[in-house]
mmCIF file of C-alpha atoms and ligand atoms in Angstrom:
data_model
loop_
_atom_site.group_PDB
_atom_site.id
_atom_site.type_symbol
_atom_site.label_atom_id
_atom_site.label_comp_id
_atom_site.label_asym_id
_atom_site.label_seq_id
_atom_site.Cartn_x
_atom_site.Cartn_y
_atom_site.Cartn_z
ATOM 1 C CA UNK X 1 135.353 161.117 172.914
ATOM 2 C CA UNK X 2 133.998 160.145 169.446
ATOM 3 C CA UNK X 3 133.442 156.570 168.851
ATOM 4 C CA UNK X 4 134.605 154.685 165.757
ATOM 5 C CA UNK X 5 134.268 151.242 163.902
ATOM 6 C CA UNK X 6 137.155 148.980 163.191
ATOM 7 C CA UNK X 7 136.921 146.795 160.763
ATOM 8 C CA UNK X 8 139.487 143.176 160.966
ATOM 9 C CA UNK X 9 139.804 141.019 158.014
ATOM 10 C CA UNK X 10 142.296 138.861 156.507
ATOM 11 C CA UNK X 11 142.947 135.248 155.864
ATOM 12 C CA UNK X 12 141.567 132.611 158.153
ATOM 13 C CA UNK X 13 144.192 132.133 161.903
ATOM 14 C CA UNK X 14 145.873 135.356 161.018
ATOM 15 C CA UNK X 15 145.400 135.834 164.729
ATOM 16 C CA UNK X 16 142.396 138.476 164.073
ATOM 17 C CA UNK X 17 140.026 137.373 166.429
ATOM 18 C CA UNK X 18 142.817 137.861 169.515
ATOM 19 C CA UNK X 19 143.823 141.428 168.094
ATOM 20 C CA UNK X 20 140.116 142.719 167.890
ATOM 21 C CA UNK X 21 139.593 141.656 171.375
ATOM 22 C CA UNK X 22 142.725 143.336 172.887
ATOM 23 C CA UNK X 23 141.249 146.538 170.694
ATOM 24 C CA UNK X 24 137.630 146.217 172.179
ATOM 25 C CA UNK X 25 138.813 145.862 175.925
ATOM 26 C CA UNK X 26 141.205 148.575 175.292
ATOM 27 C CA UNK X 27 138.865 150.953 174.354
ATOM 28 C CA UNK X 28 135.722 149.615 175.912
ATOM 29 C CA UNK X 29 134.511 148.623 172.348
ATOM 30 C CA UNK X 30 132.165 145.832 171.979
ATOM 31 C CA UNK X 31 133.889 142.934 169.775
ATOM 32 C CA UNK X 32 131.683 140.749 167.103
ATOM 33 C CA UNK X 33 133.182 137.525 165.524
ATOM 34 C CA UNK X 34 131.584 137.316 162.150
ATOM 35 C CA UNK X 35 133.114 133.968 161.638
ATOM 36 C CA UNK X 36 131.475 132.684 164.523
ATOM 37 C CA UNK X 37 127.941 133.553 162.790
ATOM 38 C CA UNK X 38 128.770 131.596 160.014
ATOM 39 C CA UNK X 39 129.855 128.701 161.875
ATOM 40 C CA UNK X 40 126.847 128.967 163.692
ATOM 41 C CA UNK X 41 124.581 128.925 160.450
ATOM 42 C CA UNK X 42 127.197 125.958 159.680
ATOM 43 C CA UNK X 43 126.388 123.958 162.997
ATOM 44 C CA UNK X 44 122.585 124.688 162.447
ATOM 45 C CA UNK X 45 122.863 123.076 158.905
ATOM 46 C CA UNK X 46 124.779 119.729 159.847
ATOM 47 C CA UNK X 47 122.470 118.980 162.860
ATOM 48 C CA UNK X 48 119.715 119.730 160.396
ATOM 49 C CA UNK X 49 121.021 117.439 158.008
ATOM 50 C CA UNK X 50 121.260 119.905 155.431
ATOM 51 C CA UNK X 51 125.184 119.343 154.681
ATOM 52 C CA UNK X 52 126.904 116.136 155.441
ATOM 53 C CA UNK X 53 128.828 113.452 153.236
ATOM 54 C CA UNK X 54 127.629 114.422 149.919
ATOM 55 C CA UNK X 55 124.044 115.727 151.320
ATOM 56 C CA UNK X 56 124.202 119.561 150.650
ATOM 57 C CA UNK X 57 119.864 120.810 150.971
ATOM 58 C CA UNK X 58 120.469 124.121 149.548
ATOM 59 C CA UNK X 59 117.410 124.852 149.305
ATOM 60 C CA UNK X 60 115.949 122.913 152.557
ATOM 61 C CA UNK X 61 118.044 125.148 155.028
ATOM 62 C CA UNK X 62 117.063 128.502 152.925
ATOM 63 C CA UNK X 63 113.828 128.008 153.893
ATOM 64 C CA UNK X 64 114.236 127.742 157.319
ATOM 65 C CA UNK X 65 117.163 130.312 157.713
ATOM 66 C CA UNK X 66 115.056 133.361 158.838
ATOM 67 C CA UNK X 67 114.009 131.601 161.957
ATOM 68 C CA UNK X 68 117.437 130.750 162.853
ATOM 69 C CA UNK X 69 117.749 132.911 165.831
ATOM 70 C CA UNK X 70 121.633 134.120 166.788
ATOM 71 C CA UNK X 71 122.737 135.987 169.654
ATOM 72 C CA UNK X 72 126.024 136.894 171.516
ATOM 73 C CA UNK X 73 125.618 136.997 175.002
ATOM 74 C CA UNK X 74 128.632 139.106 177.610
ATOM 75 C CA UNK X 75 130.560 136.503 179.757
ATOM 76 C CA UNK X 76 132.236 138.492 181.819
ATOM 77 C CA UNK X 77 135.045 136.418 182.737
ATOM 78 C CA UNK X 78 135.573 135.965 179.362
ATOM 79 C CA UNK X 79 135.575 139.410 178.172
ATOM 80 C CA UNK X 80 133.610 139.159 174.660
ATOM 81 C CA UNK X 81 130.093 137.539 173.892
ATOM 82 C CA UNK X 82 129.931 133.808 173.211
ATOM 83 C CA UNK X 83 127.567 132.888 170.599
ATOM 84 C CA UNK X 84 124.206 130.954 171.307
ATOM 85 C CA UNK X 85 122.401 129.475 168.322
ATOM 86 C CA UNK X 86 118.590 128.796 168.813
ATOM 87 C CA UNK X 87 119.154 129.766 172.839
ATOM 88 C CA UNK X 88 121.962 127.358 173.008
ATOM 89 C CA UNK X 89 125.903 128.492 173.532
ATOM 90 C CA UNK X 90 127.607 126.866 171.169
ATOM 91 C CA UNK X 91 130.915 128.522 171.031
ATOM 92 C CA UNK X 92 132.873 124.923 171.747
ATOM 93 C CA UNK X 93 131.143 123.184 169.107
ATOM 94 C CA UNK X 94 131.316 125.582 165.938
ATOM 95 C CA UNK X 95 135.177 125.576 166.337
ATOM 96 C CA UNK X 96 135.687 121.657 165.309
ATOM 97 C CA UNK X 97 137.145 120.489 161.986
ATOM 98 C CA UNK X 98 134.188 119.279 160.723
ATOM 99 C CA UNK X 99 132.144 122.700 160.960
ATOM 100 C CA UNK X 100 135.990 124.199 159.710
ATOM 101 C CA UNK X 101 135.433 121.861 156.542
ATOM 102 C CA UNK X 102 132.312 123.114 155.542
ATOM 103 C CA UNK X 103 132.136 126.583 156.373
ATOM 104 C CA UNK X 104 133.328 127.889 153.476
ATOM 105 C CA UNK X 105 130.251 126.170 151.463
ATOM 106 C CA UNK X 106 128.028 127.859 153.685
ATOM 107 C CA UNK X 107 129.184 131.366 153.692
ATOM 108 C CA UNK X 108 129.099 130.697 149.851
ATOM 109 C CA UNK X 109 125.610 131.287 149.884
ATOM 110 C CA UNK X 110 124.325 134.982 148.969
ATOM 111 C CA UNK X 111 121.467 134.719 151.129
ATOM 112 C CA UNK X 112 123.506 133.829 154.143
ATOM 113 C CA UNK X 113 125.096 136.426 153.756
ATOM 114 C CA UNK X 114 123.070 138.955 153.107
ATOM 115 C CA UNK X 115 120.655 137.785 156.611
ATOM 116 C CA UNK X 116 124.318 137.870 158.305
ATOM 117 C CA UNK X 117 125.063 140.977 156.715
ATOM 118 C CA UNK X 118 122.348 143.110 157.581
ATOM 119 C CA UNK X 119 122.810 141.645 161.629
ATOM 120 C CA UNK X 120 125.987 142.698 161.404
ATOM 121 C CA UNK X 121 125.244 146.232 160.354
ATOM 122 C CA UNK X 122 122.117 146.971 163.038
ATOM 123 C CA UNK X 123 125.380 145.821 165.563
ATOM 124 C CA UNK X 124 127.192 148.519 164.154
ATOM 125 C CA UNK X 125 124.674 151.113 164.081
ATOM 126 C CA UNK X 126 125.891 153.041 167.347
ATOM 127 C CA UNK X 127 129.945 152.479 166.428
ATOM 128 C CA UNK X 128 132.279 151.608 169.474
ATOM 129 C CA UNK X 129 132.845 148.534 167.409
ATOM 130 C CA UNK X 130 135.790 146.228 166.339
ATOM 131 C CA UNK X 131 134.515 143.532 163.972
ATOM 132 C CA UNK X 132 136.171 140.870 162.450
ATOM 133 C CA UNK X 133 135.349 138.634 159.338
ATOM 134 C CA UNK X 134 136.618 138.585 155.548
ATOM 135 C CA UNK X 135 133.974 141.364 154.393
ATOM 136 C CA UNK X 136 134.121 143.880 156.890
ATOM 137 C CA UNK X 137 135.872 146.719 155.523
ATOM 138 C CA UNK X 138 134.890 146.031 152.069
ATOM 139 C CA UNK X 139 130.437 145.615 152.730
ATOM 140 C CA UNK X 140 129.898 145.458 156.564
ATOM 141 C CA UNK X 141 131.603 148.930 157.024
ATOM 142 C CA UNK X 142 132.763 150.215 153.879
ATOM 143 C CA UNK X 143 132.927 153.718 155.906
ATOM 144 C CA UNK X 144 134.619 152.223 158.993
ATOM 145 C CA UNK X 145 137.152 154.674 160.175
ATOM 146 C CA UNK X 146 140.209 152.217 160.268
ATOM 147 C CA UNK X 147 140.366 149.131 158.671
ATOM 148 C CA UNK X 148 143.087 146.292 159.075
ATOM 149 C CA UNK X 149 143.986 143.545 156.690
ATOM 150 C CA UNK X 150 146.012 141.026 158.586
ATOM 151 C CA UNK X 151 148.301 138.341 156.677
ATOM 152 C CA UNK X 152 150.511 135.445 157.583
ATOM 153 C CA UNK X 153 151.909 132.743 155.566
ATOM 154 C CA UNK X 154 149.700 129.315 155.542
ATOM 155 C CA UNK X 155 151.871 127.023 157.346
ATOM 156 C CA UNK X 156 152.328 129.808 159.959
ATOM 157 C CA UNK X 157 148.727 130.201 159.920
ATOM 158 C CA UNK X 158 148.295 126.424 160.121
ATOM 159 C CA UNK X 159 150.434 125.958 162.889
ATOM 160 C CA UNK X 160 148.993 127.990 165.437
ATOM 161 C CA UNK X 161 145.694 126.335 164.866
ATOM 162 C CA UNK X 162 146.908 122.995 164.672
ATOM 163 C CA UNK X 163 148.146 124.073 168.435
ATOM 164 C CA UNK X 164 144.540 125.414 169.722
ATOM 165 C CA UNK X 165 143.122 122.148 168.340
ATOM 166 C CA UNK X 166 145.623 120.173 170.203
ATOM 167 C CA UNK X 167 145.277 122.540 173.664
ATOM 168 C CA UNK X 168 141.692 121.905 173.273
ATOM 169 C CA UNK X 169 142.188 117.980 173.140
ATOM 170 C CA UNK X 170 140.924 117.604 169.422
ATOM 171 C CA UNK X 171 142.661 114.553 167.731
ATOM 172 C CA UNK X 172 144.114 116.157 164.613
ATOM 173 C CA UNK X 173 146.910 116.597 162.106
ATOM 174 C CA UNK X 174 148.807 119.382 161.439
ATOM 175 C CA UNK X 175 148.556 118.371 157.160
ATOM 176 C CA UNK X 176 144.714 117.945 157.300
ATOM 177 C CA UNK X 177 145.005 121.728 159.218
ATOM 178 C CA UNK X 178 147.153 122.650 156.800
ATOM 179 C CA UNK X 179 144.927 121.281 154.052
ATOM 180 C CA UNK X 180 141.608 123.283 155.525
ATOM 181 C CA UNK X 181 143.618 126.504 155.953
ATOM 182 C CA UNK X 182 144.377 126.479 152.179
ATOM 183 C CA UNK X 183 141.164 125.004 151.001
ATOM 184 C CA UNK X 184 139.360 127.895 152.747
ATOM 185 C CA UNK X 185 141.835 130.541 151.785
ATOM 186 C CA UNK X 186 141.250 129.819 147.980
ATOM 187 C CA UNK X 187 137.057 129.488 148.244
ATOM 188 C CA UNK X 188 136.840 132.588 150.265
ATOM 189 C CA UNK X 189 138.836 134.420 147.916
ATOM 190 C CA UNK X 190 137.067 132.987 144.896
ATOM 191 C CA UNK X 191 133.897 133.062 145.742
ATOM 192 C CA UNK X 192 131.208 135.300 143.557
ATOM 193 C CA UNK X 193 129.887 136.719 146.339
ATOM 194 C CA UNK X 194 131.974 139.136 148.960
ATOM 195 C CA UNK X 195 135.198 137.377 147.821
ATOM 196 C CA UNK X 196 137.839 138.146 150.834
ATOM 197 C CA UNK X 197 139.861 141.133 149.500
ATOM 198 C CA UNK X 198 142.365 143.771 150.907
ATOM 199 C CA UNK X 199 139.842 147.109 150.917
ATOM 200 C CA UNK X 200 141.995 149.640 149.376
ATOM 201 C CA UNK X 201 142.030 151.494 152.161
ATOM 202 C CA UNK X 202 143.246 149.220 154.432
ATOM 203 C CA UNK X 203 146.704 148.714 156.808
ATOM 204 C CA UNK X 204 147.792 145.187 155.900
ATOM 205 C CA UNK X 205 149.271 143.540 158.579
ATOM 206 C CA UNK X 206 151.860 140.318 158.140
ATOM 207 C CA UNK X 207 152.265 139.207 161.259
ATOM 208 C CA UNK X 208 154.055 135.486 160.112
ATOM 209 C CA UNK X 209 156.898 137.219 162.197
ATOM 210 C CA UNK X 210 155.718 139.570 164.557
ATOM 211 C CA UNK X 211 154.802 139.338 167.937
ATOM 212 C CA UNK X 212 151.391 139.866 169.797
ATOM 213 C CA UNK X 213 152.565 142.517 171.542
ATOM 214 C CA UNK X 214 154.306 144.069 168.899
ATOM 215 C CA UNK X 215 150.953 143.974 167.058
ATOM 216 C CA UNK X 216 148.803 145.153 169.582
ATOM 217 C CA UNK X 217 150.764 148.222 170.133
ATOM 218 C CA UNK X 218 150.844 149.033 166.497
ATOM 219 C CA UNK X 219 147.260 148.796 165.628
ATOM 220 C CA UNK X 220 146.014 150.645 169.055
ATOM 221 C CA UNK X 221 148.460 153.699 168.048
ATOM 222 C CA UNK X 222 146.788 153.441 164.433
ATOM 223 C CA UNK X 223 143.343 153.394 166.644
ATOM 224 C CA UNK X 224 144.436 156.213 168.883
ATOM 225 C CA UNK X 225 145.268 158.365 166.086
ATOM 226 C CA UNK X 226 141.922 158.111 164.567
ATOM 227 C CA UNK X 227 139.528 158.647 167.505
ATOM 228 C CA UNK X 228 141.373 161.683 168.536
ATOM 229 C CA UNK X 229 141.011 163.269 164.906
ATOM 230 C CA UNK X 230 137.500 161.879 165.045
HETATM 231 O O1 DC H 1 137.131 133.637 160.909
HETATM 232 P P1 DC H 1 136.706 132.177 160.849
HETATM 233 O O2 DC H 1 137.793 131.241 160.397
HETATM 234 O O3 DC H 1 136.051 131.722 162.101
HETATM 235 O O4 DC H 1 135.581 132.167 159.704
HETATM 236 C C1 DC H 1 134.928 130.978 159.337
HETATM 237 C C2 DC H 1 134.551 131.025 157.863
HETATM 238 O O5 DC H 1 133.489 131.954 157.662
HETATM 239 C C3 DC H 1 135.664 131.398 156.920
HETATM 240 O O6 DC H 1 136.148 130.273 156.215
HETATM 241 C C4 DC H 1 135.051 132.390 155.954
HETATM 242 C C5 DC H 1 133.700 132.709 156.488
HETATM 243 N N1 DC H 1 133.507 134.122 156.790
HETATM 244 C C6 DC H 1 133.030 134.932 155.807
HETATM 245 O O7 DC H 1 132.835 134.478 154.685
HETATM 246 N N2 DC H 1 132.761 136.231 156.068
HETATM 247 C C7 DC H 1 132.972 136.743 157.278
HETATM 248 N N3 DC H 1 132.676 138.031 157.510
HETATM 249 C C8 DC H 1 133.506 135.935 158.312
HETATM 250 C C9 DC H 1 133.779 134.619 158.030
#
């Protein structure tokens, strides 16, 4: 059977992450987390000390940014690849508020992207992909075969992180969540470069009420349909 790419974007804990990996284990697809790059390229520039406080080195972590080495590596038990920055898994430590606050800054940048951009393509190259991000039907994969644009209102959104962060033992409140999910919302959809927009193509998704399951079955059918026309 003919492989395809499927391209996930939408706002930031619309719940995309959990709906491409039910679609790549369903079909034996291999699943990429875009965000997670960025975070990565996020951790790398705090522990640099390029961005901290008011410190932001622009220019200090451009230089070094093509020897920034990312990689996601199979856990098996896990069932998607965990990301290691410079060798070093750092899955845990990209997901914490502080990384959260200063992501958007980072995938800003037009060279970030475009390094991220074209490492996200070469992934692609061989389809059998579901990748999520914010620019993934609209650059990534403008020619990916389905593309979803999930939705969900902000304090929805904000919510259900607010209750990883807690699960996970981070010491947070649910206004400062609340506070990121909306800060991010309006710089990624502002931003000059790649702004996060609904591909005109696209199935939007609003999932503020609608359960996983619900979801899952709905967007595998819509994946279904494709790869047997394919
Ligand atoms: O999906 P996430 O919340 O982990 O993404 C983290 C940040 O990275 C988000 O605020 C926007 C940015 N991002 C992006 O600009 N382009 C992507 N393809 C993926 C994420």
């Amino acid at each position: 059977m003919k492989k395809i790419t499927i391209a996930i974007d939408g706002f930031s804990s619309t719940g995309k992450s959990t709906i491409a990996k039910q679609l790549a284990n369903a079909l034996s697809y291999v699943y990429v987390d875009t965000g997670a790059m960025y975070r990565a390229i996020t951790l790398f520039a705090i522990q640099s000390g390029f961005i901290g406080g008011k410190t932001f080195k622009k220019q200090a972590l451009l230089k070094v940014l093509p020897s920034v080495q990312l990689r996601f590596v199979y856990n098996e038990a896990l069932g998607y690849g965990e990301i290691f920055l410079n060798g070093v898994n750092v899955e845990k430590e990209i997901r914490t508020m502080e990384v959260s606050n200063k992501v958007s800054k980072i995938a800003a940048i037009s060279e970030v992207r475009q390094l991220l951009v074209s490492q996200q393509k070469k992934m692609g190259k061989d389809k059998g992909i579901v990748m999520d991000g914010r620019d993934i039907g609209t650059v990534v994969f403008p020619d990916a075969e389905l593309k979803i644009f999930m939705t969900a209102s902000p304090e929805k959104r904000a919510m259900r992180r607010y209750k990883e962060l807690l699960e996970r033992g981070d010491d947070v409140n649910y206004d400062e969540v609340l506070k990121n999910v909306q800060d991010r919302d309006y710089i990624d959809s502002h931003r000059e470069d790649s702004p996060l927009t609904q591909a005109e193509d696209a199935v939007a998704i609003d999932n503020s009420d609608m359960g996983l399951e619900e979801q899952f079955e709905r967007v595998l059918s819509l994946a279904n349909r494709i790869i047997e026309k394919a």
